[in-house]
Amino acid sequence: MLKQLSAQDAQFLYTQTANNLTHIMGVYIYDPATAPGGFVRFKDIIRHVESRVHTSPLFKRRLHRLPFDMDHPYWVEDEHFDIEAHMSHARLPEPGDWRQFCIAVARWFSKPMDMNRPLWDIYIIEGLDRIPGIPKGSFAMLHRVHHAAVDGASGAHAFIAMSDIDAKGTPAIAEPPPVEELGKAPSSAETISRAWSASMQSPVKFMNALMKMSPAIISSARRSIAEGGMTAGVPQTRFNVPVGPHKMFDATIVALADVAEIRKKVPGATVNDVVLTTVGGALRKYLAKHKELPKDSLVAVAPINLRGKGGKASKPGNQVSAMSVPIRTDIADPLARLAAIRDYTVEAKEAKAGVSARIMTDLSQHIPGATMAAVARLVTSERFAVRGTNLFISNVPGAQVPLYLAGAQLVQQHGMAPLANNMGLFVATPSYNGRIAFSLISERAVMPDIAFFRECIEESFADLMAAVPKPEKPKAATAEPKPVAKPKPKPKAVQKPAAKSRVKPVAKANATGKNPKK
C-alpha cells in the first residue's frame, strides 16, 4: 500500500540546504559494565539493532521523490536494505576529553545524510575514558533520523522500542505495532495521475479548510497586526542571522529533583517553565558578557505535541505545532523571571499561542506539493527568512527508568535538532532516569564560545537553586488582629471629641456666671 508523506513531513525535505540539514540526532552514552562479560563489541550492537528493526517503519523505508516535487514524496520499501550500511564506528581522538567528544558529535551532525536509502544511521564512538562523570570503557551512540520521518515524540518512541529494560535483553516495549507493507515505488503513469488529481483537488480542499478556519485566521491576523506583525517583540540578536554548515554542540545535566525544588518556589510553575527560565537567565548572562543584551526580552519558540494524551507516538511523522514565549531576559531576579514566564505560559497554552501554527499546519495539507516546495524554500532562505523568534527550546520527556542496549546501561542522553536562517540557537532538553540534559546546538560563526554558554546555563540554574522566595502576602495574617482591635476603632475615637465640642459651649456659659436656666 502506497503511503505518501504529509505536508508537514515533506516541508523538512523542501527546506533542507547544504547549510541547513533537517535531521535530528540522539546522543546516548552507555556503560558496558552491566553487559555479560563487562564489554560490548560493535558487532553486538549491530546484532541488537537488527533484532529491533521491526519495531518501527522508519528503519526499512526510503523516499520516492517526484521530479520537480510536483507532489509530496512517497515512502517505499528499500529493496537493497543492508543494516551494516547504516552503522559505523570510530574512536575519539586524543586527548579524548569532553571537548573532543563535543567536536566529534558536532562534526557528525553537520554531515549530510544519504537521502537514497532509509533516513537513519548510527555512529558508535569509543574512547571516552577521560570524560569526567563517564564510567571507564563507555561508548556513545549517535543516532540520526531525518525530521521528515519523525518528530520529537515519535523519535523518542522509536528509540525506546529499540531499547531494553534490563541487561538481560527484555524489550522496553513488549509488543510493538506491526510494520505496514509499503510495496514498490509507483510507476510513472501512476505518479503523474496521482499528482494531477492532487493538484485538481487541492484548491477545493484548501478553500473548504480556509472557510472552516476563517474565524480563527481573522482573530490571529488582527492580533498579529495589533502587536506589530510577526517580528514585533522579537529583538535583533546574533542568533538572527543566516547560519553556516559548521555546527557546535555542548551540554550539561541537572537533576529533576532539583527542578522540582525550584518549581515549589513559584506556585503553579512547571518543569517547562523552569527550563525556559534557566535558558533565559543563561542568555542574559551570555549576551551581557558580550555587551549585546537587548532591552526587550528574547523570544523562544517551544513545540506543542498535537498527538494529545491518547496520541500514538509509535506512528512516525510529525504532529507538532508551536508557541512563542518571552523568556524574560529583561528580568534579573531569577524567581521573578520564573513567575513572569509562569504567568505567560498559563495564559498562552496551545489554545491561544499555538493557534497560528496549527492553522498553517492544517492549511498546508491542501497546498500542492510543487507550490509548497517553492514557498518553503523561499521563506526559509537567507534573504527572506522572517525574524519570528530568537531561538528554539524543545522539552521532550523521556523514560524515567534505566534503559539498556546490548546489555550496556544508558547513563546519559542528549539531543540535537536543526537550526534555520534567523534562528541560530537550539536548546534541546530531553529527560531520562531522573535527570534532564540541556543540549546546546549552534553554529560556529554565531556562537564560537559555546562552552561559555554552557557555563551560563549552569550558573543560571544555580541561581534558581539558591534563590529564596519572598514572603507571600498571606503571611500578613499575623497582623490581622491589629486592624480589628486598634485601627478600626480609631475612627470612632475621632468622633468622640466632636461630641465633647458640643458640650464645651455650655461649660463656657457657666463660666460667665450666667444662669442657663434663666
Short mmCIF file of C-alpha atoms in Angstrom, two decimals:
data_model
loop_
_atom_site.label_atom_id
_atom_site.label_comp_id
_atom_site.label_asym_id
_atom_site.label_seq_id
_atom_site.Cartn_x
_atom_site.Cartn_y
_atom_site.Cartn_z
CA MET A 1 0.00 0.00 0.00
CA LEU A 2 1.44 3.35 -1.05
CA LYS A 3 1.97 5.85 1.74
CA GLN A 4 2.56 9.50 0.97
CA LEU A 5 4.33 11.99 3.23
CA SER A 6 2.12 14.59 4.84
CA ALA A 7 2.69 18.25 4.04
CA GLN A 8 4.27 18.80 7.46
CA ASP A 9 6.69 15.91 6.94
CA ALA A 10 7.55 16.97 3.39
CA GLN A 11 8.42 20.54 4.39
CA PHE A 12 11.57 19.23 6.12
CA LEU A 13 12.72 17.95 2.72
CA TYR A 14 11.87 21.14 0.85
CA THR A 15 13.68 23.40 3.32
CA GLN A 16 16.89 21.37 3.53
CA THR A 17 20.03 23.01 2.13
CA ALA A 18 23.77 22.41 2.41
CA ASN A 19 23.86 24.78 5.40
CA ASN A 20 20.53 23.77 6.94
CA LEU A 21 20.34 19.99 7.25
CA THR A 22 16.97 18.97 8.64
CA HIS A 23 17.77 15.78 10.53
CA ILE A 24 17.68 15.24 14.30
CA MET A 25 20.11 13.22 16.38
CA GLY A 26 20.09 11.46 19.73
CA VAL A 27 23.37 11.26 21.65
CA TYR A 28 23.41 8.26 24.01
CA ILE A 29 26.29 7.23 26.29
CA TYR A 30 26.38 3.63 27.56
CA ASP A 31 28.28 1.84 30.32
CA PRO A 32 29.08 -1.73 29.16
CA ALA A 33 29.98 -2.87 32.68
CA THR A 34 26.43 -4.21 33.04
CA ALA A 35 26.70 -6.37 29.90
CA PRO A 36 27.68 -10.06 30.03
CA GLY A 37 31.46 -10.13 30.35
CA GLY A 38 31.58 -6.41 31.08
CA PHE A 39 32.10 -5.28 27.47
CA VAL A 40 30.14 -4.78 24.25
CA ARG A 41 31.57 -5.25 20.76
CA PHE A 42 30.50 -3.30 17.69
CA LYS A 43 29.03 -6.45 16.13
CA ASP A 44 26.93 -6.94 19.30
CA ILE A 45 25.39 -3.52 18.73
CA ILE A 46 24.69 -4.32 15.06
CA ARG A 47 23.05 -7.59 16.05
CA HIS A 48 20.90 -5.84 18.68
CA VAL A 49 19.70 -3.09 16.32
CA GLU A 50 18.97 -5.66 13.62
CA SER A 51 16.73 -7.52 16.06
CA ARG A 52 14.63 -4.37 16.55
CA VAL A 53 14.16 -3.02 13.01
CA HIS A 54 10.65 -4.47 13.05
CA THR A 55 9.62 -2.07 15.86
CA SER A 56 9.27 0.97 13.58
CA PRO A 57 8.53 1.54 9.89
CA LEU A 58 11.31 4.12 9.59
CA PHE A 59 14.10 1.50 9.58
CA LYS A 60 13.40 -0.09 6.18
CA ARG A 61 11.57 2.53 4.14
CA ARG A 62 13.11 5.06 1.81
CA LEU A 63 11.87 8.10 -0.06
CA HIS A 64 10.49 8.07 -3.58
CA ARG A 65 10.72 11.69 -4.63
CA LEU A 66 8.90 13.01 -7.68
CA PRO A 67 10.53 15.11 -10.45
CA PHE A 68 10.33 18.85 -9.71
CA ASP A 69 8.46 17.94 -6.47
CA MET A 70 5.20 18.01 -8.42
CA ASP A 71 3.63 16.21 -5.45
CA HIS A 72 4.73 15.15 -1.98
CA PRO A 73 7.10 12.14 -1.91
CA TYR A 74 6.11 8.57 -1.06
CA TRP A 75 7.55 6.04 1.35
CA VAL A 76 8.55 2.78 -0.33
CA GLU A 77 10.33 -0.38 0.77
CA ASP A 78 14.10 -0.29 0.39
CA GLU A 79 14.79 -3.33 -1.76
CA HIS A 80 18.54 -3.03 -1.05
CA PHE A 81 18.32 -2.64 2.72
CA ASP A 82 21.59 -3.53 4.47
CA ILE A 83 21.85 -2.70 8.15
CA GLU A 84 25.64 -2.53 8.11
CA ALA A 85 25.42 0.30 5.56
CA HIS A 86 23.65 2.35 8.24
CA MET A 87 26.13 1.71 11.06
CA SER A 88 29.76 2.75 11.55
CA HIS A 89 32.15 3.32 14.44
CA ALA A 90 35.32 5.20 15.40
CA ARG A 91 37.46 6.09 18.41
CA LEU A 92 37.61 9.53 19.96
CA PRO A 93 40.88 11.26 19.08
CA GLU A 94 43.32 12.36 21.76
CA PRO A 95 43.08 13.69 24.36
CA GLY A 96 39.65 12.02 24.41
CA ASP A 97 38.10 14.58 26.73
CA TRP A 98 34.68 16.26 26.79
CA ARG A 99 35.75 18.98 24.32
CA GLN A 100 36.92 16.39 21.79
CA PHE A 101 33.68 14.50 22.25
CA CYS A 102 31.58 17.64 21.59
CA ILE A 103 33.64 18.35 18.44
CA ALA A 104 33.13 14.80 17.16
CA VAL A 105 29.38 14.98 17.85
CA ALA A 106 29.04 18.34 16.07
CA ARG A 107 31.00 17.14 13.02
CA TRP A 108 28.86 14.05 12.59
CA PHE A 109 25.70 16.11 12.98
CA SER A 110 26.96 18.55 10.30
CA LYS A 111 27.33 15.82 7.66
CA PRO A 112 24.51 15.30 5.12
CA MET A 113 22.60 12.03 5.27
CA ASP A 114 22.31 9.65 2.33
CA MET A 115 18.82 10.52 1.05
CA ASN A 116 18.67 7.49 -1.29
CA ARG A 117 18.23 4.92 1.49
CA PRO A 118 16.21 4.74 4.76
CA LEU A 119 16.67 8.06 6.53
CA TRP A 120 18.60 6.97 9.62
CA ASP A 121 22.12 5.95 10.64
CA ILE A 122 24.10 5.08 13.76
CA TYR A 123 27.64 6.12 14.63
CA ILE A 124 29.42 4.48 17.58
CA ILE A 125 32.20 6.41 19.34
CA GLU A 126 34.60 4.67 21.72
CA GLY A 127 37.43 6.03 23.87
CA LEU A 128 35.50 8.20 26.35
CA ASP A 129 37.65 7.30 29.37
CA ARG A 130 38.87 10.85 30.06
CA ILE A 131 35.45 12.45 30.30
CA PRO A 132 34.55 13.31 33.92
CA GLY A 133 31.43 11.53 35.15
CA ILE A 134 31.52 8.88 32.41
CA PRO A 135 32.35 5.29 33.53
CA LYS A 136 35.54 3.78 32.09
CA GLY A 137 35.03 1.77 28.91
CA SER A 138 31.83 3.60 27.96
CA PHE A 139 30.80 4.19 24.35
CA ALA A 140 28.45 6.70 22.70
CA MET A 141 25.79 6.02 20.09
CA LEU A 142 24.88 8.90 17.76
CA HIS A 143 21.53 8.03 16.20
CA ARG A 144 20.46 10.31 13.34
CA VAL A 145 16.96 10.31 11.80
CA HIS A 146 15.66 12.75 9.24
CA HIS A 147 12.97 15.11 10.52
CA ALA A 148 10.76 14.14 7.57
CA ALA A 149 10.44 10.70 9.17
CA VAL A 150 9.89 11.57 12.85
CA ASP A 151 9.24 14.38 15.31
CA GLY A 152 10.48 14.51 18.89
CA ALA A 153 7.75 12.27 20.32
CA SER A 154 7.81 9.58 17.62
CA GLY A 155 11.61 9.65 17.55
CA ALA A 156 11.76 9.11 21.32
CA HIS A 157 9.29 6.23 20.99
CA ALA A 158 11.36 4.60 18.23
CA PHE A 159 14.44 4.79 20.43
CA ILE A 160 12.65 3.24 23.43
CA ALA A 161 11.36 0.45 21.19
CA MET A 162 14.98 -0.27 20.28
CA SER A 163 15.96 -0.40 23.97
CA ASP A 164 15.68 -2.95 26.80
CA ILE A 165 14.56 -2.50 30.40
CA ASP A 166 17.30 -4.73 31.81
CA ALA A 167 20.72 -6.12 30.92
CA LYS A 168 19.16 -9.49 30.06
CA GLY A 169 17.57 -8.08 26.91
CA THR A 170 13.91 -7.68 27.89
CA PRO A 171 12.40 -5.27 25.30
CA ALA A 172 11.17 -1.96 26.71
CA ILE A 173 8.08 -2.29 24.50
CA ALA A 174 6.86 -5.87 24.63
CA GLU A 175 4.59 -5.84 21.59
CA PRO A 176 5.45 -3.20 19.01
CA PRO A 177 2.81 -2.39 16.40
CA PRO A 178 3.03 -4.37 13.15
CA VAL A 179 5.01 -2.67 10.39
CA GLU A 180 2.83 -1.94 7.39
CA GLU A 181 3.87 -3.17 3.97
CA LEU A 182 4.59 -0.26 1.63
CA GLY A 183 5.37 -2.02 -1.63
CA LYS A 184 7.46 -0.78 -4.55
CA ALA A 185 7.68 2.72 -5.97
CA PRO A 186 4.70 3.83 -8.09
CA SER A 187 5.01 3.75 -11.86
CA SER A 188 5.46 6.95 -13.87
CA ALA A 189 1.86 6.84 -15.08
CA GLU A 190 0.54 6.33 -11.55
CA THR A 191 2.75 9.11 -10.22
CA ILE A 192 1.52 11.60 -12.81
CA SER A 193 -2.10 10.56 -12.27
CA ARG A 194 -1.87 10.99 -8.51
CA ALA A 195 -0.07 14.32 -8.80
CA TRP A 196 -2.64 15.64 -11.29
CA SER A 197 -5.54 14.50 -9.10
CA ALA A 198 -3.99 16.11 -6.02
CA SER A 199 -3.43 19.37 -7.89
CA MET A 200 -7.05 19.45 -9.05
CA GLN A 201 -8.46 18.68 -5.61
CA SER A 202 -6.11 20.90 -3.63
CA PRO A 203 -7.80 24.25 -4.34
CA VAL A 204 -11.21 22.88 -3.31
CA LYS A 205 -9.88 21.28 -0.14
CA PHE A 206 -7.85 24.39 0.63
CA MET A 207 -10.89 26.66 0.33
CA ASN A 208 -13.03 24.32 2.43
CA ALA A 209 -10.40 24.32 5.17
CA LEU A 210 -9.99 28.07 4.82
CA MET A 211 -13.72 28.67 5.29
CA LYS A 212 -13.84 26.44 8.37
CA MET A 213 -10.88 28.22 9.94
CA SER A 214 -11.67 31.76 8.84
CA PRO A 215 -12.77 33.00 12.31
CA ALA A 216 -9.53 31.77 13.87
CA ILE A 217 -7.48 33.16 10.97
CA ILE A 218 -9.11 36.60 11.24
CA SER A 219 -8.63 36.66 15.01
CA SER A 220 -4.99 35.63 14.67
CA ALA A 221 -4.36 38.20 11.95
CA ARG A 222 -5.93 41.00 13.97
CA ARG A 223 -3.81 40.08 16.98
CA SER A 224 -0.66 39.95 14.84
CA ILE A 225 -1.40 43.37 13.31
CA ALA A 226 -2.21 44.88 16.70
CA GLU A 227 1.08 43.58 18.07
CA GLY A 228 3.05 44.95 15.13
CA GLY A 229 3.44 41.91 12.89
CA MET A 230 5.49 38.70 13.09
CA THR A 231 8.73 40.41 14.12
CA ALA A 232 7.12 42.58 16.81
CA GLY A 233 8.68 41.99 20.21
CA VAL A 234 11.50 39.87 18.77
CA PRO A 235 14.75 41.81 19.24
CA GLN A 236 17.60 41.54 16.76
CA THR A 237 20.39 39.35 18.19
CA ARG A 238 23.45 37.47 16.99
CA PHE A 239 21.18 34.43 16.55
CA ASN A 240 19.06 36.17 13.90
CA VAL A 241 21.45 35.74 11.00
CA PRO A 242 21.97 33.22 8.18
CA VAL A 243 23.56 30.06 9.55
CA GLY A 244 26.52 28.21 8.09
CA PRO A 245 27.31 24.49 7.78
CA HIS A 246 29.61 24.11 10.81
CA LYS A 247 27.51 23.27 13.86
CA MET A 248 28.56 23.43 17.52
CA PHE A 249 27.48 21.24 20.44
CA ASP A 250 27.80 21.23 24.22
CA ALA A 251 25.66 20.00 27.10
CA THR A 252 25.15 19.88 30.84
CA ILE A 253 22.88 17.79 33.07
CA VAL A 254 20.79 18.64 36.15
CA ALA A 255 18.65 16.52 38.46
CA LEU A 256 14.88 16.51 38.01
CA ALA A 257 14.62 16.54 41.82
CA ASP A 258 16.35 19.95 41.80
CA VAL A 259 13.95 21.14 39.11
CA ALA A 260 11.08 20.06 41.38
CA GLU A 261 12.58 22.08 44.26
CA ILE A 262 12.74 25.16 42.05
CA ARG A 263 9.12 24.66 40.98
CA LYS A 264 7.97 24.80 44.59
CA LYS A 265 9.41 28.29 44.95
CA VAL A 266 6.86 29.68 42.47
CA PRO A 267 3.41 28.07 42.88
CA GLY A 268 1.99 26.83 39.60
CA ALA A 269 5.33 26.69 37.77
CA THR A 270 6.01 23.66 35.56
CA VAL A 271 9.15 21.79 34.56
CA ASN A 272 9.00 23.53 31.19
CA ASP A 273 8.75 26.92 32.95
CA VAL A 274 11.93 26.14 34.89
CA VAL A 275 13.68 25.13 31.65
CA LEU A 276 12.65 28.37 29.93
CA THR A 277 13.70 30.41 32.96
CA THR A 278 17.10 28.72 33.10
CA VAL A 279 17.76 29.40 29.42
CA GLY A 280 16.52 32.97 29.81
CA GLY A 281 18.93 33.59 32.68
CA ALA A 282 21.80 31.98 30.75
CA LEU A 283 21.20 34.13 27.68
CA ARG A 284 21.02 37.22 29.89
CA LYS A 285 24.49 36.38 31.26
CA TYR A 286 25.91 35.41 27.87
CA LEU A 287 24.71 38.47 25.96
CA ALA A 288 25.58 40.83 28.83
CA LYS A 289 29.15 39.47 28.77
CA HIS A 290 29.33 40.32 25.07
CA LYS A 291 27.58 43.68 25.66
CA GLU A 292 24.72 42.59 23.39
CA LEU A 293 21.82 42.25 25.85
CA PRO A 294 18.74 43.95 24.34
CA LYS A 295 16.26 45.88 26.48
CA ASP A 296 13.37 43.73 25.27
CA SER A 297 13.06 40.07 26.23
CA LEU A 298 14.30 37.41 23.84
CA VAL A 299 11.55 35.21 22.42
CA ALA A 300 11.75 31.42 22.12
CA VAL A 301 9.62 29.02 20.12
CA ALA A 302 8.53 25.96 22.09
CA PRO A 303 6.93 22.93 20.39
CA ILE A 304 3.45 21.68 21.20
CA ASN A 305 2.71 17.98 20.80
CA LEU A 306 -0.55 17.67 18.84
CA ARG A 307 -0.82 13.94 19.47
CA GLY A 308 -2.52 14.53 22.81
CA LYS A 309 -2.52 12.13 25.72
CA GLY A 310 -4.13 9.40 23.66
CA GLY A 311 -1.99 10.07 20.58
CA LYS A 312 0.09 7.26 19.11
CA ALA A 313 3.74 8.15 19.50
CA SER A 314 4.56 4.88 17.74
CA LYS A 315 3.30 6.40 14.49
CA PRO A 316 6.22 8.05 12.69
CA GLY A 317 5.95 11.51 11.19
CA ASN A 318 5.38 14.98 12.56
CA GLN A 319 2.36 16.05 14.61
CA VAL A 320 3.57 19.23 16.26
CA SER A 321 2.69 22.88 16.50
CA ALA A 322 4.49 25.63 18.39
CA MET A 323 4.03 28.68 20.58
CA SER A 324 6.21 31.73 21.13
CA VAL A 325 7.27 32.52 24.70
CA PRO A 326 9.17 35.56 26.00
CA ILE A 327 11.90 34.05 28.20
CA ARG A 328 12.24 37.31 30.15
CA THR A 329 15.91 38.04 29.65
CA ASP A 330 14.90 41.55 30.74
CA ILE A 331 14.35 40.39 34.35
CA ALA A 332 17.43 39.99 36.56
CA ASP A 333 15.81 38.28 39.56
CA PRO A 334 15.60 34.51 38.79
CA LEU A 335 12.35 33.82 40.68
CA ALA A 336 10.70 36.97 39.32
CA ARG A 337 11.65 35.71 35.85
CA LEU A 338 10.15 32.29 36.63
CA ALA A 339 6.93 33.88 37.90
CA ALA A 340 6.65 36.04 34.77
CA ILE A 341 7.16 33.03 32.48
CA ARG A 342 4.64 31.01 34.50
CA ASP A 343 2.05 33.78 34.15
CA TYR A 344 2.59 33.90 30.40
CA THR A 345 2.50 30.17 29.73
CA VAL A 346 -0.64 29.73 31.82
CA GLU A 347 -2.45 32.16 29.53
CA ALA A 348 -0.67 31.23 26.29
CA LYS A 349 -1.01 27.49 26.09
CA GLU A 350 -1.86 25.63 22.93
CA ALA A 351 -5.38 27.06 22.56
CA LYS A 352 -4.04 30.60 22.15
CA ALA A 353 -0.36 30.88 21.29
CA GLY A 354 -0.35 27.77 19.12
CA VAL A 355 -3.36 28.69 17.02
CA SER A 356 -1.41 30.34 14.21
CA ALA A 357 0.94 27.41 13.82
CA ARG A 358 -1.96 24.93 13.90
CA ILE A 359 -3.82 26.90 11.25
CA MET A 360 -0.81 26.89 8.94
CA THR A 361 -0.27 23.17 9.57
CA ASP A 362 -3.88 22.32 8.71
CA LEU A 363 -3.98 24.55 5.64
CA SER A 364 -0.63 23.31 4.33
CA GLN A 365 -2.10 19.82 3.95
CA HIS A 366 -4.10 21.10 0.98
CA ILE A 367 -1.36 23.03 -0.84
CA PRO A 368 0.00 21.30 -3.99
CA GLY A 369 3.45 19.77 -3.50
CA ALA A 370 5.24 21.89 -6.12
CA THR A 371 3.76 25.11 -4.70
CA MET A 372 4.61 24.22 -1.14
CA ALA A 373 8.16 23.20 -2.05
CA ALA A 374 8.79 26.53 -3.80
CA VAL A 375 7.26 28.60 -1.00
CA ALA A 376 9.07 26.65 1.74
CA ARG A 377 12.44 27.22 0.08
CA LEU A 378 11.67 30.90 -0.37
CA VAL A 379 10.51 31.73 3.17
CA THR A 380 13.42 29.87 4.81
CA SER A 381 16.11 31.26 2.51
CA GLU A 382 18.85 33.60 3.73
CA ARG A 383 17.20 36.56 2.03
CA PHE A 384 13.56 36.09 3.00
CA ALA A 385 13.66 34.22 6.33
CA VAL A 386 11.49 36.11 8.84
CA ARG A 387 12.79 37.02 12.29
CA GLY A 388 9.92 35.35 14.11
CA THR A 389 11.96 34.13 17.08
CA ASN A 390 15.42 34.26 18.61
CA LEU A 391 15.86 30.58 19.44
CA PHE A 392 14.09 27.22 19.75
CA ILE A 393 13.68 25.37 23.06
CA SER A 394 12.37 21.80 22.99
CA ASN A 395 11.48 19.81 26.11
CA VAL A 396 10.79 16.15 25.30
CA PRO A 397 10.09 13.90 28.33
CA GLY A 398 11.92 10.57 28.19
CA ALA A 399 11.92 7.29 30.08
CA GLN A 400 12.38 7.66 33.84
CA VAL A 401 13.77 4.15 34.30
CA PRO A 402 17.18 2.76 33.23
CA LEU A 403 17.39 1.60 29.61
CA TYR A 404 19.87 -0.84 28.06
CA LEU A 405 21.37 -1.63 24.67
CA ALA A 406 23.02 -5.00 24.11
CA GLY A 407 23.36 -5.28 27.90
CA ALA A 408 25.02 -1.87 28.36
CA GLN A 409 23.20 0.65 30.57
CA LEU A 410 22.34 4.09 29.24
CA VAL A 411 23.92 6.68 31.56
CA GLN A 412 23.48 9.92 29.62
CA GLN A 413 21.12 11.15 26.92
CA HIS A 414 21.32 14.32 24.82
CA GLY A 415 19.52 15.60 21.74
CA MET A 416 20.33 17.68 18.67
CA ALA A 417 17.99 19.37 16.18
CA PRO A 418 18.34 21.51 13.04
CA LEU A 419 18.92 25.24 13.01
CA ALA A 420 17.48 27.66 10.46
CA ASN A 421 18.24 31.03 8.98
CA ASN A 422 17.36 33.71 11.54
CA MET A 423 17.35 31.03 14.28
CA GLY A 424 20.92 30.14 15.13
CA LEU A 425 20.40 28.58 18.56
CA PHE A 426 18.55 25.43 19.60
CA VAL A 427 18.30 24.17 23.19
CA ALA A 428 17.04 20.58 23.46
CA THR A 429 16.18 19.34 26.96
CA PRO A 430 15.43 15.60 26.92
CA SER A 431 14.91 13.96 30.31
CA TYR A 432 15.95 10.46 31.31
CA ASN A 433 16.04 8.45 34.54
CA GLY A 434 15.65 11.36 36.96
CA ARG A 435 17.84 13.85 35.10
CA ILE A 436 17.35 16.46 32.40
CA ALA A 437 20.01 17.49 29.89
CA PHE A 438 20.47 20.97 28.44
CA SER A 439 21.78 20.15 24.96
CA LEU A 440 23.06 23.24 23.14
CA ILE A 441 23.22 23.47 19.34
CA SER A 442 24.52 26.49 17.47
CA GLU A 443 26.82 27.41 14.60
CA ARG A 444 30.50 28.31 14.71
CA ALA A 445 30.08 31.86 13.39
CA VAL A 446 27.09 32.51 15.70
CA MET A 447 28.36 31.04 18.99
CA PRO A 448 32.06 30.13 18.79
CA ASP A 449 32.27 30.10 22.60
CA ILE A 450 29.50 27.57 23.16
CA ALA A 451 31.36 26.19 26.21
CA PHE A 452 30.93 29.58 27.87
CA PHE A 453 27.19 29.46 27.17
CA ARG A 454 27.10 26.03 28.82
CA GLU A 455 28.70 27.63 31.89
CA CYS A 456 26.00 30.32 31.77
CA ILE A 457 23.33 27.57 31.82
CA GLU A 458 24.95 26.04 34.89
CA GLU A 459 25.19 29.42 36.66
CA SER A 460 21.59 30.31 35.81
CA PHE A 461 20.33 27.02 37.23
CA ALA A 462 22.47 27.53 40.34
CA ASP A 463 20.92 30.99 40.77
CA LEU A 464 17.46 29.42 40.76
CA MET A 465 18.53 26.81 43.29
CA ALA A 466 19.99 29.45 45.62
CA ALA A 467 17.14 31.95 45.26
CA VAL A 468 14.95 32.39 48.33
CA PRO A 469 11.26 33.10 47.71
CA LYS A 470 10.00 36.38 49.11
CA PRO A 471 7.39 36.14 51.88
CA GLU A 472 3.97 35.57 50.40
CA LYS A 473 1.22 38.12 51.06
CA PRO A 474 -0.89 35.67 53.11
CA LYS A 475 1.81 35.88 55.82
CA ALA A 476 0.27 39.25 56.74
CA ALA A 477 -2.39 37.18 58.52
CA THR A 478 -0.35 37.56 61.73
CA ALA A 479 -1.13 41.26 61.62
CA GLU A 480 -4.87 40.77 61.10
CA PRO A 481 -5.83 41.13 64.80
CA LYS A 482 -4.25 44.57 64.87
CA PRO A 483 -6.54 46.12 62.28
CA VAL A 484 -9.51 44.56 64.05
CA ALA A 485 -8.50 45.62 67.56
CA LYS A 486 -6.96 49.05 67.04
CA PRO A 487 -7.16 50.64 63.61
CA LYS A 488 -10.91 50.14 63.18
CA PRO A 489 -11.96 51.69 66.50
CA LYS A 490 -9.78 54.73 65.78
CA PRO A 491 -12.37 56.40 63.56
CA LYS A 492 -14.87 56.11 66.45
CA ALA A 493 -12.36 57.72 68.79
CA VAL A 494 -12.12 60.63 66.40
CA GLN A 495 -15.89 61.13 66.66
CA LYS A 496 -15.84 61.46 70.49
CA PRO A 497 -14.06 64.85 70.56
CA ALA A 498 -16.71 66.07 68.17
CA ALA A 499 -19.38 65.11 70.72
CA LYS A 500 -17.48 66.85 73.53
CA SER A 501 -17.22 70.01 71.42
CA ARG A 502 -20.98 70.35 71.63
CA VAL A 503 -20.75 70.41 75.45
CA LYS A 504 -17.93 72.93 75.65
CA PRO A 505 -20.12 75.98 74.85
CA VAL A 506 -22.32 75.06 77.80
CA ALA A 507 -19.28 74.91 80.09
CA LYS A 508 -18.16 78.33 78.86
CA ALA A 509 -21.59 79.77 79.51
CA ASN A 510 -21.44 78.67 83.15
CA ALA A 511 -18.06 80.28 83.46
CA THR A 512 -19.52 83.72 82.70
CA GLY A 513 -21.72 83.47 85.75
CA LYS A 514 -24.91 83.43 83.73
CA ASN A 515 -27.63 81.03 84.82
CA PRO A 516 -28.51 78.69 81.98
CA LYS A 517 -31.96 78.15 83.43
CA LYS A 518 -32.74 81.83 83.01
#
